[in-house]
Short mmCIF file of C-alpha atoms and ligand atoms in Angstrom, two decimals:
data_model
loop_
_atom_site.label_atom_id
_atom_site.label_comp_id
_atom_site.label_asym_id
_atom_site.label_seq_id
_atom_site.Cartn_x
_atom_site.Cartn_y
_atom_site.Cartn_z
CA MET A 1 4.35 -39.41 9.05
CA VAL A 2 6.37 -36.24 10.13
CA THR A 3 5.32 -33.41 7.62
CA ARG A 4 6.52 -30.31 7.53
CA ARG A 5 3.33 -28.86 8.89
CA ASN A 6 3.26 -31.37 11.80
CA LEU A 7 6.99 -30.63 12.50
CA ILE A 8 5.82 -26.78 12.81
CA LYS A 9 2.83 -27.32 14.80
CA GLY A 10 4.45 -29.79 17.23
CA ALA A 11 7.52 -27.34 17.79
CA ALA A 12 5.12 -24.58 18.47
CA ALA A 13 4.20 -26.27 21.88
CA VAL A 14 7.71 -25.57 23.01
CA PRO A 15 8.09 -22.55 25.14
CA LEU A 16 10.35 -19.71 23.90
CA LEU A 17 13.86 -19.90 25.19
CA SER A 18 14.78 -17.51 28.00
CA THR A 19 16.64 -14.42 27.02
CA LEU A 20 19.61 -14.93 29.27
CA GLY A 21 23.06 -14.98 27.87
CA ALA A 22 25.34 -17.90 28.15
CA PRO A 23 27.54 -17.74 31.40
CA LEU A 24 31.03 -16.57 30.96
CA LEU A 25 33.79 -19.16 29.92
CA LYS A 26 31.13 -21.81 29.04
CA ALA A 27 32.34 -23.94 25.94
CA ALA A 28 31.22 -22.97 22.61
CA GLU A 29 27.79 -24.38 21.96
CA ARG A 30 27.66 -26.57 18.79
CA SER A 31 25.05 -26.78 16.08
CA SER A 32 25.00 -27.68 12.32
CA VAL A 33 23.91 -24.20 11.26
CA ILE A 34 24.04 -20.83 13.15
CA VAL A 35 21.78 -18.18 11.67
CA VAL A 36 22.59 -14.69 12.45
CA GLY A 37 19.57 -12.35 12.62
CA GLY A 38 15.99 -13.17 13.69
CA GLY A 39 14.10 -11.26 11.10
CA LEU A 40 11.83 -13.00 8.48
CA SER A 41 14.73 -14.07 6.35
CA GLY A 42 16.73 -15.82 9.12
CA LEU A 43 13.79 -17.27 10.86
CA TYR A 44 12.43 -18.83 7.46
CA SER A 45 15.85 -20.46 6.54
CA ALA A 46 16.09 -21.85 10.21
CA LEU A 47 12.55 -23.30 9.72
CA LEU A 48 13.58 -24.91 6.42
CA LEU A 49 16.95 -26.30 7.73
CA ALA A 50 15.08 -27.64 10.83
CA ASP A 51 12.52 -29.21 8.57
CA ALA A 52 15.55 -30.88 6.75
CA GLY A 53 16.63 -32.44 10.10
CA LEU A 54 19.58 -30.07 10.65
CA ASP A 55 20.52 -28.65 14.20
CA VAL A 56 19.85 -24.97 13.92
CA THR A 57 20.44 -21.93 16.26
CA VAL A 58 19.26 -18.39 15.54
CA LEU A 59 21.05 -15.57 17.21
CA GLU A 60 19.09 -12.35 17.32
CA ALA A 61 20.78 -9.15 18.87
CA SER A 62 17.50 -7.43 19.83
CA GLN A 63 15.34 -8.75 22.72
CA ARG A 64 12.52 -8.64 20.12
CA ILE A 65 12.42 -10.95 17.15
CA GLY A 66 10.93 -9.99 13.74
CA GLY A 67 13.30 -7.05 12.81
CA ARG A 68 11.54 -4.91 10.24
CA VAL A 69 8.13 -6.57 10.94
CA TYR A 70 6.99 -4.71 14.22
CA THR A 71 3.68 -4.48 15.36
CA ARG A 72 3.50 -1.82 18.30
CA ASP A 73 1.25 -3.93 20.57
CA GLY A 74 1.17 -1.42 23.43
CA VAL A 75 -0.18 1.53 21.48
CA GLU A 76 -4.00 2.41 20.62
CA THR A 77 -4.78 1.16 16.97
CA ARG A 78 -1.72 -1.25 17.29
CA PRO A 79 0.23 0.64 14.57
CA GLU A 80 2.56 -1.43 12.27
CA PHE A 81 5.90 0.36 12.33
CA GLY A 82 7.22 -2.01 9.74
CA ALA A 83 5.61 -4.40 7.24
CA SER A 84 2.12 -5.21 6.99
CA GLN A 85 0.78 -5.44 3.49
CA ILE A 86 0.75 -9.04 1.86
CA GLY A 87 -0.04 -9.19 -1.77
CA ARG A 88 -1.87 -12.08 -3.56
CA THR A 89 1.33 -13.12 -5.19
CA TYR A 90 3.28 -13.68 -1.79
CA ALA A 91 3.25 -17.35 -2.38
CA ARG A 92 5.77 -18.24 0.45
CA VAL A 93 4.23 -15.62 3.01
CA ILE A 94 0.77 -17.07 2.17
CA ASN A 95 1.88 -20.80 2.70
CA LEU A 96 3.54 -19.87 5.78
CA CYS A 97 0.55 -18.21 7.40
CA SER A 98 -1.59 -21.11 6.64
CA ARG A 99 1.01 -23.62 8.18
CA LEU A 100 1.23 -21.35 11.18
CA ASP A 101 -2.63 -20.91 11.52
CA LEU A 102 -2.39 -17.06 11.01
CA LYS A 103 -5.43 -15.64 9.40
CA LEU A 104 -5.11 -13.17 6.48
CA ILE A 105 -7.56 -10.50 6.44
CA PRO A 106 -8.30 -7.67 3.80
CA GLU A 107 -6.37 -4.54 4.68
CA HIS A 108 -8.27 -1.50 5.74
CA ARG A 109 -5.83 1.49 4.87
CA ASN A 110 -7.53 3.27 1.91
CA LEU A 111 -5.84 6.55 1.12
CA MET A 112 -8.39 9.58 0.68
CA PRO A 113 -7.60 12.03 -2.16
CA MET A 114 -4.72 14.25 -1.82
CA SER A 115 -4.08 18.00 -2.30
CA SER A 116 -0.72 19.50 -2.38
CA TYR A 117 1.01 22.27 -0.67
CA LEU A 118 3.83 23.60 -2.83
CA GLU A 119 5.82 26.90 -2.74
CA GLN A 120 3.50 28.06 0.26
CA ASN A 121 0.33 27.49 -1.88
CA TRP A 122 -2.49 24.99 -1.87
CA VAL A 123 -3.89 23.17 -4.86
CA ARG A 124 -6.57 20.44 -4.98
CA SER A 125 -5.72 17.47 -7.07
CA ASP A 126 -8.52 18.14 -9.56
CA GLN A 127 -7.16 21.70 -10.31
CA TRP A 128 -3.36 20.72 -10.55
CA ALA A 129 -3.23 20.01 -14.28
CA ASP A 130 -4.30 23.71 -14.96
CA SER A 131 -2.64 25.30 -11.95
CA PRO A 132 -0.08 28.18 -12.46
CA LEU A 133 2.05 26.26 -9.84
CA ASN A 134 2.43 23.31 -12.34
CA ARG A 135 5.49 24.15 -14.32
CA MET A 136 5.80 20.73 -15.95
CA VAL A 137 5.46 20.54 -19.61
CA GLY A 138 3.34 18.40 -22.13
CA ASP A 139 1.87 15.29 -20.70
CA GLU A 140 3.95 15.51 -17.60
CA ARG A 141 1.31 18.03 -16.39
CA LYS A 142 -1.15 15.40 -15.76
CA MET A 143 0.86 13.66 -12.97
CA GLN A 144 -0.04 14.60 -9.51
CA PRO A 145 2.98 15.99 -7.53
CA ALA A 146 3.32 13.04 -5.17
CA LEU A 147 3.49 10.64 -7.97
CA VAL A 148 5.77 12.27 -10.39
CA GLY A 149 8.94 10.19 -9.31
CA SER A 150 7.08 7.02 -9.22
CA GLN A 151 5.25 7.55 -12.56
CA LEU A 152 8.26 8.63 -14.54
CA LEU A 153 10.21 5.49 -13.34
CA SER A 154 7.22 3.33 -14.43
CA LYS A 155 7.29 5.10 -17.96
CA PHE A 156 10.98 4.59 -18.64
CA ASN A 157 11.01 1.06 -17.04
CA PRO A 158 12.12 -1.52 -19.91
CA LEU A 159 12.07 -4.58 -17.67
CA GLN A 160 9.55 -7.29 -18.27
CA ASN A 161 10.58 -10.24 -16.25
CA LEU A 162 11.29 -10.30 -12.66
CA ASP A 163 14.81 -11.08 -12.79
CA ASP A 164 15.75 -8.77 -15.84
CA TRP A 165 17.37 -6.28 -13.50
CA LEU A 166 20.34 -8.67 -13.30
CA ASN A 167 20.54 -9.21 -16.96
CA PRO A 168 23.45 -7.32 -18.51
CA LYS A 169 21.27 -6.13 -21.33
CA PHE A 170 19.92 -3.48 -18.80
CA ALA A 171 23.09 -2.60 -17.42
CA ASP A 172 22.75 0.84 -18.89
CA TYR A 173 19.92 1.81 -16.41
CA ASP A 174 22.10 1.36 -13.44
CA VAL A 175 22.49 5.18 -13.37
CA SER A 176 20.99 7.62 -10.91
CA ILE A 177 17.32 8.42 -11.34
CA LEU A 178 18.55 12.05 -12.21
CA GLU A 179 20.49 10.84 -14.98
CA LEU A 180 17.70 8.70 -16.34
CA MET A 181 15.41 11.64 -16.37
CA GLN A 182 17.92 14.03 -17.98
CA ARG A 183 18.53 11.31 -20.62
CA ASN A 184 14.68 11.38 -21.16
CA ASN A 185 14.36 14.96 -21.37
CA VAL A 186 12.30 15.32 -18.34
CA SER A 187 11.47 19.06 -17.54
CA PRO A 188 13.47 20.76 -14.64
CA ALA A 189 10.07 21.17 -12.87
CA ALA A 190 9.17 17.50 -13.08
CA ILE A 191 12.56 16.70 -11.71
CA ARG A 192 12.27 19.08 -8.86
CA LEU A 193 8.84 17.42 -7.88
CA ALA A 194 10.38 13.86 -8.42
CA GLY A 195 13.26 14.90 -5.93
CA ILE A 196 10.64 15.31 -3.05
CA GLY A 197 10.79 11.90 -1.37
CA ASN A 198 13.27 10.22 -3.71
CA ASP A 199 16.98 10.56 -3.55
CA LEU A 200 17.48 11.26 -7.23
CA TYR A 201 21.31 11.56 -7.01
CA GLY A 202 22.04 8.48 -4.69
CA SER A 203 19.54 5.77 -5.99
CA SER A 204 19.79 3.63 -8.92
CA ALA A 205 16.99 3.51 -11.18
CA LEU A 206 17.48 -0.02 -12.20
CA GLY A 207 17.04 -0.93 -8.55
CA LEU A 208 13.76 0.73 -8.15
CA MET A 209 12.67 -0.66 -11.57
CA GLN A 210 13.11 -4.17 -10.18
CA GLU A 211 10.44 -3.16 -7.54
CA LYS A 212 8.15 -1.51 -10.17
CA THR A 213 8.28 -4.66 -12.33
CA ARG A 214 7.45 -6.90 -9.27
CA GLY A 215 4.71 -4.57 -8.08
CA LEU A 216 3.05 -4.50 -11.59
CA PHE A 217 3.21 -8.42 -11.37
CA ASP A 218 1.06 -8.21 -8.11
CA ALA A 219 -1.28 -5.92 -9.35
CA ARG A 220 -1.99 -7.57 -12.52
CA PHE A 221 -2.46 -10.97 -10.62
CA GLY A 222 -5.94 -12.41 -10.65
CA ASN A 223 -9.35 -11.23 -11.95
CA GLN A 224 -8.91 -7.40 -11.29
CA GLU A 225 -9.77 -4.59 -13.70
CA VAL A 226 -6.67 -3.41 -15.50
CA GLU A 227 -7.56 0.44 -15.08
CA GLU A 228 -7.40 0.25 -11.38
CA ILE A 229 -3.80 -0.25 -11.62
CA ASP A 230 -3.17 3.32 -12.83
CA ARG A 231 -5.61 4.97 -10.40
CA PRO A 232 -3.80 7.89 -8.78
CA TYR A 233 -2.94 7.17 -5.08
CA GLY A 234 -3.61 3.46 -5.55
CA PHE A 235 -6.90 1.90 -5.48
CA ALA A 236 -9.57 0.83 -3.16
CA ASN A 237 -8.60 -2.49 -1.63
CA ARG A 238 -11.15 -5.07 -2.49
CA LYS A 239 -11.93 -8.90 -2.17
CA LEU A 240 -13.94 -10.03 -5.08
CA GLU A 241 -16.56 -12.45 -4.97
CA GLY A 242 -15.21 -15.95 -5.28
CA GLU A 243 -11.56 -15.04 -4.31
CA SER A 244 -10.10 -16.19 -1.14
CA LEU A 245 -7.84 -13.08 -0.72
CA ALA A 246 -8.08 -9.36 -1.04
CA ARG A 247 -5.71 -7.62 -3.32
CA ILE A 248 -3.86 -6.46 -0.02
CA ASN A 249 -3.99 -8.47 3.05
CA ASN A 250 -2.81 -8.32 6.67
CA ILE A 251 -2.35 -10.71 9.23
CA GLU A 252 -5.02 -10.69 12.01
CA GLY A 253 -3.81 -9.33 15.25
CA GLY A 254 -0.69 -7.61 13.47
CA CYS A 255 2.19 -8.77 11.38
CA SER A 256 4.46 -9.46 14.33
CA ARG A 257 2.46 -12.55 14.90
CA MET A 258 4.29 -14.13 12.08
CA PRO A 259 7.81 -13.97 13.29
CA GLU A 260 6.59 -14.87 16.72
CA ALA A 261 4.75 -18.03 15.48
CA MET A 262 8.00 -18.90 13.54
CA ALA A 263 10.10 -18.44 16.70
CA ALA A 264 7.76 -20.38 18.66
CA ALA A 265 7.90 -23.17 16.17
CA LEU A 266 11.77 -23.26 16.38
CA GLY A 267 11.37 -23.34 20.30
CA ASP A 268 14.65 -23.00 22.16
CA SER A 269 16.74 -22.70 18.93
CA VAL A 270 16.10 -19.00 18.83
CA GLN A 271 18.06 -16.80 21.26
CA THR A 272 17.42 -13.07 21.57
CA GLY A 273 19.91 -10.62 23.22
CA LYS A 274 22.74 -12.17 21.17
CA MET A 275 24.59 -9.63 19.19
CA VAL A 276 27.14 -11.28 16.90
CA ARG A 277 30.53 -9.39 16.58
CA ALA A 278 32.45 -12.02 14.82
CA ILE A 279 32.41 -15.10 12.42
CA ASP A 280 35.60 -16.92 12.30
CA MET A 281 36.00 -19.56 9.77
CA SER A 282 39.75 -20.10 10.04
CA GLY A 283 39.35 -23.25 11.73
CA ASP A 284 37.59 -26.66 10.69
CA ARG A 285 34.26 -25.28 12.04
CA ALA A 286 32.85 -21.90 11.88
CA GLU A 287 32.93 -20.05 15.31
CA VAL A 288 30.42 -17.32 15.80
CA ARG A 289 31.30 -14.74 18.92
CA CYS A 290 28.60 -12.57 20.49
CA VAL A 291 29.44 -9.25 22.23
CA ASP A 292 28.59 -11.02 25.56
CA GLY A 293 31.49 -13.40 25.24
CA SER A 294 29.38 -16.43 24.38
CA ARG A 295 30.65 -18.46 21.43
CA TYR A 296 28.82 -21.05 19.09
CA THR A 297 30.38 -23.42 16.54
CA ALA A 298 28.67 -24.79 13.52
CA ASP A 299 29.40 -26.33 10.20
CA PHE A 300 27.59 -23.50 8.26
CA VAL A 301 26.56 -20.00 9.12
CA ILE A 302 23.74 -17.88 7.44
CA SER A 303 24.02 -14.10 7.71
CA ALA A 304 20.56 -12.87 7.76
CA LEU A 305 21.75 -9.37 8.57
CA PRO A 306 21.27 -6.11 6.50
CA PHE A 307 24.73 -5.24 5.23
CA SER A 308 24.42 -1.84 6.83
CA VAL A 309 25.17 -3.81 10.12
CA LEU A 310 27.04 -6.81 8.86
CA ARG A 311 29.75 -4.32 8.21
CA ASN A 312 30.22 -4.17 11.75
CA VAL A 313 30.84 -7.93 12.13
CA SER A 314 34.47 -9.11 11.74
CA ILE A 315 34.65 -12.07 9.23
CA TYR A 316 37.55 -14.16 8.77
CA PRO A 317 38.96 -15.12 6.20
CA LEU A 318 38.00 -11.54 4.91
CA LEU A 319 35.57 -10.88 2.41
CA GLN A 320 37.21 -10.03 -0.93
CA GLY A 321 36.42 -7.89 -4.10
CA PRO A 322 32.85 -7.21 -5.12
CA GLN A 323 31.25 -8.94 -2.01
CA ALA A 324 33.59 -6.83 0.36
CA ASP A 325 32.43 -3.78 -1.59
CA ALA A 326 28.67 -4.88 -1.31
CA VAL A 327 28.92 -5.29 2.39
CA HIS A 328 30.63 -1.96 3.05
CA LYS A 329 29.11 0.26 0.46
CA ILE A 330 25.47 -0.75 -0.54
CA GLY A 331 23.17 2.01 0.26
CA TYR A 332 20.28 2.11 2.82
CA ALA A 333 17.17 4.36 2.99
CA GLY A 334 15.05 5.31 5.78
CA THR A 335 11.26 5.69 6.25
CA THR A 336 9.62 7.49 9.20
CA ARG A 337 5.99 7.41 9.81
CA ALA A 338 3.70 8.85 12.74
CA PHE A 339 0.36 7.48 13.51
CA GLY A 340 -2.89 8.80 14.89
CA PHE A 341 -6.56 9.78 14.88
CA ILE A 342 -8.47 12.59 12.98
CA GLU A 343 -10.87 13.64 15.79
CA GLU A 344 -12.88 15.81 13.24
CA PRO A 345 -12.86 16.11 9.46
CA TYR A 346 -10.80 19.22 8.89
CA TRP A 347 -11.19 19.21 5.22
CA GLU A 348 -14.85 20.23 5.56
CA GLN A 349 -13.40 23.48 6.73
CA ASP A 350 -11.05 24.45 4.11
CA GLY A 351 -12.27 22.64 1.06
CA PHE A 352 -8.87 21.05 0.35
CA GLU A 353 -8.72 17.15 0.22
CA PRO A 354 -8.01 15.18 3.41
CA SER A 355 -4.52 13.91 2.44
CA PHE A 356 -1.72 16.11 1.52
CA PHE A 357 1.71 16.29 0.00
CA THR A 358 4.20 19.11 0.57
CA ASP A 359 7.65 20.32 -0.43
CA GLY A 360 8.29 21.48 3.16
CA THR A 361 9.10 19.77 6.54
CA ILE A 362 6.02 17.51 6.42
CA HIS A 363 6.38 15.15 3.51
CA MET A 364 3.02 13.61 3.20
CA LEU A 365 0.03 13.00 5.48
CA TRP A 366 -2.27 10.28 4.57
CA ALA A 367 -5.82 10.49 5.71
CA LEU A 368 -7.29 6.93 5.78
CA GLU A 369 -10.92 5.93 4.98
CA LYS A 370 -12.70 4.92 8.18
CA ARG A 371 -12.51 1.23 8.96
CA PRO A 372 -16.15 -0.39 9.38
CA ASP A 373 -15.80 -0.71 13.10
CA GLU A 374 -14.36 2.79 13.83
CA ASP A 375 -16.03 6.30 13.84
CA LYS A 376 -12.79 8.19 13.29
CA HIS A 377 -10.40 8.28 10.53
CA ARG A 378 -6.87 7.41 11.03
CA PHE A 379 -3.94 9.17 9.66
CA MET A 380 -0.16 8.53 8.91
CA VAL A 381 2.41 11.34 8.43
CA VAL A 382 4.94 9.49 6.04
CA PHE A 383 8.43 10.57 5.53
CA THR A 384 10.93 9.04 2.99
CA GLU A 385 14.28 10.41 2.14
CA PRO A 386 15.64 12.86 2.47
CA ALA A 387 12.83 14.25 4.69
CA ALA A 388 13.03 10.78 7.07
CA SER A 389 16.55 11.51 7.92
CA ARG A 390 15.77 15.06 8.74
CA ILE A 391 12.91 14.21 11.09
CA ASP A 392 14.84 11.29 12.76
CA GLN A 393 17.54 13.88 13.86
CA PHE A 394 15.07 14.96 16.44
CA PRO A 395 14.14 13.09 19.49
CA LYS A 396 10.76 11.44 19.41
CA ASP A 397 8.81 14.03 21.61
CA GLN A 398 10.42 17.05 19.60
CA ALA A 399 9.70 15.22 16.18
CA LEU A 400 6.03 14.72 17.18
CA ALA A 401 5.53 18.29 18.62
CA LEU A 402 7.18 19.75 15.26
CA MET A 403 4.93 17.60 13.14
CA GLU A 404 1.92 18.85 14.93
CA SER A 405 2.77 22.45 15.11
CA GLU A 406 3.96 22.40 11.37
CA ILE A 407 0.85 20.77 9.99
CA ALA A 408 -1.23 23.42 12.07
CA ARG A 409 0.90 26.07 10.56
CA ILE A 410 0.56 25.18 6.81
CA ARG A 411 -3.17 23.90 7.45
CA PRO A 412 -4.83 25.81 10.14
CA SER A 413 -7.96 23.78 9.85
CA THR A 414 -6.18 20.75 11.32
CA LYS A 415 -5.43 22.62 14.57
CA GLY A 416 -6.54 20.48 17.70
CA LYS A 417 -7.94 17.95 15.28
CA LEU A 418 -5.03 15.47 14.93
CA ARG A 419 -4.36 13.16 17.74
CA PHE A 420 -0.91 11.57 17.45
CA LEU A 421 -0.33 8.15 18.91
CA ASP A 422 3.34 7.24 18.16
CA MET A 423 6.13 7.40 15.49
CA TYR A 424 8.88 5.34 14.44
CA GLY A 425 12.00 6.09 12.43
CA TRP A 426 13.78 3.09 10.93
CA SER A 427 17.27 4.79 10.55
CA ASN A 428 17.20 5.16 14.26
CA ASN A 429 16.91 1.23 14.73
CA THR A 430 20.60 0.60 15.38
CA PHE A 431 20.30 -3.14 14.62
CA ILE A 432 19.09 -2.37 10.99
CA ARG A 433 19.88 1.32 10.15
CA GLY A 434 17.21 1.97 7.67
CA CYS A 435 14.13 0.73 6.12
CA ARG A 436 15.44 -1.01 3.06
CA HIS A 437 18.51 -1.31 1.07
CA MET A 438 18.72 0.99 -1.92
CA PHE A 439 21.43 0.46 -4.46
CA LYS A 440 23.43 3.32 -5.32
CA PRO A 441 24.06 4.17 -9.03
CA GLY A 442 26.62 1.58 -10.50
CA GLN A 443 26.30 -0.71 -7.75
CA ILE A 444 24.07 -3.34 -9.45
CA ASN A 445 26.68 -3.65 -12.13
CA ALA A 446 29.52 -3.74 -9.59
CA PHE A 447 28.40 -6.35 -7.17
CA ALA A 448 24.72 -7.30 -7.20
CA ARG A 449 25.28 -10.52 -8.92
CA GLU A 450 28.38 -11.56 -6.85
CA MET A 451 27.08 -10.31 -3.28
CA ILE A 452 24.99 -13.58 -2.75
CA VAL A 453 27.90 -16.31 -3.42
CA PRO A 454 28.81 -18.17 -0.41
CA HIS A 455 32.00 -17.19 1.43
CA GLU A 456 33.74 -20.30 2.87
CA ARG A 457 31.07 -21.72 5.27
CA LEU A 458 29.13 -18.41 5.24
CA HIS A 459 25.81 -17.84 3.32
CA PHE A 460 23.89 -14.64 2.86
CA ALA A 461 20.16 -14.09 3.32
CA GLY A 462 18.15 -10.86 3.79
CA GLU A 463 15.78 -8.77 1.58
CA HIS A 464 18.78 -7.18 0.19
CA THR A 465 19.89 -10.60 -1.37
CA ARG A 466 16.59 -11.12 -3.30
CA ARG A 467 16.73 -11.97 -6.97
CA SER A 468 13.10 -11.62 -7.94
CA ASP A 469 10.74 -10.54 -5.13
CA PHE A 470 10.27 -7.66 -2.94
CA GLY A 471 9.20 -6.89 0.71
CA MET A 472 8.52 -9.74 3.06
CA GLU A 473 8.35 -12.31 0.28
CA SER A 474 11.75 -11.39 -0.91
CA ALA A 475 13.02 -12.05 2.91
CA LEU A 476 11.60 -15.48 2.67
CA GLU A 477 12.82 -15.96 -1.03
CA SER A 478 16.42 -15.12 0.37
CA GLY A 479 16.08 -17.40 3.42
CA GLU A 480 14.83 -20.29 1.30
CA ARG A 481 17.78 -19.86 -1.15
CA ALA A 482 20.40 -19.73 1.69
CA ALA A 483 18.79 -22.76 3.37
CA PHE A 484 18.99 -24.78 0.16
CA GLU A 485 22.48 -23.98 -0.50
CA ILE A 486 23.48 -25.40 2.76
CA ILE A 487 21.15 -28.40 2.42
CA GLY A 488 23.05 -29.05 -1.05
CA ARG A 489 26.37 -29.00 0.97
CA ALA A 490 25.46 -30.78 4.17
C1 FAD B 501 8.43 0.86 7.21
C2 FAD B 501 8.58 -0.45 6.59
C3 FAD B 501 7.23 -0.76 5.72
C4 FAD B 501 7.24 -2.02 5.14
N1 FAD B 501 6.16 -2.52 4.54
C5 FAD B 501 6.03 -3.73 3.87
C6 FAD B 501 4.92 -4.20 3.42
O1 FAD B 501 3.89 -3.66 3.73
N2 FAD B 501 4.78 -5.37 2.92
C7 FAD B 501 6.10 -6.04 2.72
O2 FAD B 501 5.98 -7.13 2.00
N3 FAD B 501 7.26 -5.68 3.08
C8 FAD B 501 7.27 -4.31 3.74
N4 FAD B 501 8.48 -4.03 4.38
C9 FAD B 501 9.73 -4.72 4.02
C10 FAD B 501 9.90 -5.80 4.98
O3 FAD B 501 9.75 -5.63 6.36
C11 FAD B 501 11.33 -6.44 4.89
O4 FAD B 501 11.72 -6.72 3.62
C12 FAD B 501 11.59 -7.61 5.74
O5 FAD B 501 10.96 -7.71 7.00
C13 FAD B 501 13.13 -7.77 5.90
O6 FAD B 501 13.43 -9.12 6.60
P1 FAD B 501 14.94 -9.47 6.98
O7 FAD B 501 15.02 -10.81 7.53
O8 FAD B 501 15.68 -9.35 5.62
O9 FAD B 501 15.75 -8.24 7.64
P2 FAD B 501 15.47 -7.71 9.15
O10 FAD B 501 13.99 -7.76 9.40
O11 FAD B 501 15.97 -6.39 9.24
O12 FAD B 501 16.09 -8.65 10.24
C14 FAD B 501 17.38 -8.66 10.46
C15 FAD B 501 17.65 -8.81 11.97
O13 FAD B 501 18.97 -8.95 12.14
C16 FAD B 501 19.22 -8.48 13.75
N5 FAD B 501 20.63 -7.94 13.95
C17 FAD B 501 21.30 -7.05 13.35
N6 FAD B 501 22.47 -7.09 13.84
C18 FAD B 501 22.67 -8.25 14.39
C19 FAD B 501 23.90 -8.91 15.01
N7 FAD B 501 24.99 -8.33 14.94
N8 FAD B 501 23.77 -10.04 15.58
C20 FAD B 501 22.54 -10.71 15.64
N9 FAD B 501 21.38 -10.13 15.20
C21 FAD B 501 21.48 -8.94 14.43
C22 FAD B 501 18.11 -7.36 13.60
O14 FAD B 501 17.94 -6.89 14.99
C23 FAD B 501 17.14 -7.85 12.92
O15 FAD B 501 16.07 -8.57 13.66
C24 FAD B 501 8.53 -3.04 5.17
C25 FAD B 501 9.68 -2.39 5.78
C26 FAD B 501 9.46 -1.20 6.31
C27 FAD B 501 10.85 -0.86 7.20
#
């Protein structure tokens, strides 16, 4: 019997297709479905379509498949530039790993306690509530500076179910985070702290509440003690006796092994170095044209591209109304991270905690607990918006040098003790242009429901088209939806 598992395993033996483009003037290649974009959502939809017996071609612009899943294999510690954390409620990801023989292992990325450097002053987390630097009021004072934005969003989040964010009942929350905070009489000092690392004016509170609700669902899943959910700076990742998965898991060997195994299972249906420039559905089949002159025709097309780059693809007939608005206007946010080793524990010298949060150039430095097999701590310097866009304006060498000198300036004990290995800024990935979609205020009401409706022969996948999940699981959720839409029509 041909089962889905057998199909995937059998196909895995097929070598990956050469990356050479089609010769000029070659006739258009035919298939049933063309998937544009070889990130998780595109690859997953292609696997499901292949399982259903459809002839599928995946066109990926980059020479690397996987998109926002990117294990930097050539660098010491093999940093994960993109996704890595797999929660225990990631049903599709967990199932896929099992089918592709990828092993899930507990994550070792436990964050060490965090001091803050605000207005040119240091303060430990255990002194923050009573510090004169803490100008928040009432109960707000208990929130650690790095967590103010996130904890206030949780506090005001009325959503209970995973798809509540699409329920018109909650339309009134599709406002900026700033407006939400002002409506709830948050103090100016708390708003100021929340604005470090959050685009208060440009992000929809409702969009972020969807993630909070999904995150809570993951945290509550299984046999975990509830108080751990609210521990500042997360929790120690644990695998309880009798449980098969830890709270947070990684893929052994790196997260990129997943898209690579998916592409191997699809064999020569996956073509890299194929940047799509046009999807023309004005004839009796869809024709997909690439910038290198190659052409492909199919009954159906799935766009698994972020809207940040789908807006550069010409689509005929033109998208209309809310869907056109969605493709051209939806917001994207960047994340930039630098990775390295801590050569000596600098915190023993100055008495502040190992990790820190700042209101300056360096957004956050995460010192990570030692892994069982390593004798040094690792660190990550983490920038979200607007700090991410700022640091991304520098070439990599300059950005790394700036980080090192600025960290040594504000915290002299670190001098010569941080060894940087590499960094990556997602806004600089020109095939994606950001770490993630981020609805602007009013955009959920304006187009979130309509933006995934198929247009002619074109269907939409990608994490930005999710309905109830987040992260990698949302990419698979969207790929599954798009594949089943087509299977229903084929
Ligand atoms: C820094 C970071 C950390 C993250 N951490 C986690 C985590 O720990 N856990 C988690 O679950 N999720 C995490 N995520 C989110 C997760 O990576 C994404 O949700 C998911 O990988 C998105 O998949 P996608 O298929 O929707 O898009 P993408 O991966 O962006 O795929 C889109 C693909 O389209 C290609 N493309 C673009 N233009 C064209 C064109 N014209 N023609 C052909 N191809 C084109 C791109 O090259 C890309 O490969 C993280 C993301 C980032 C950036």
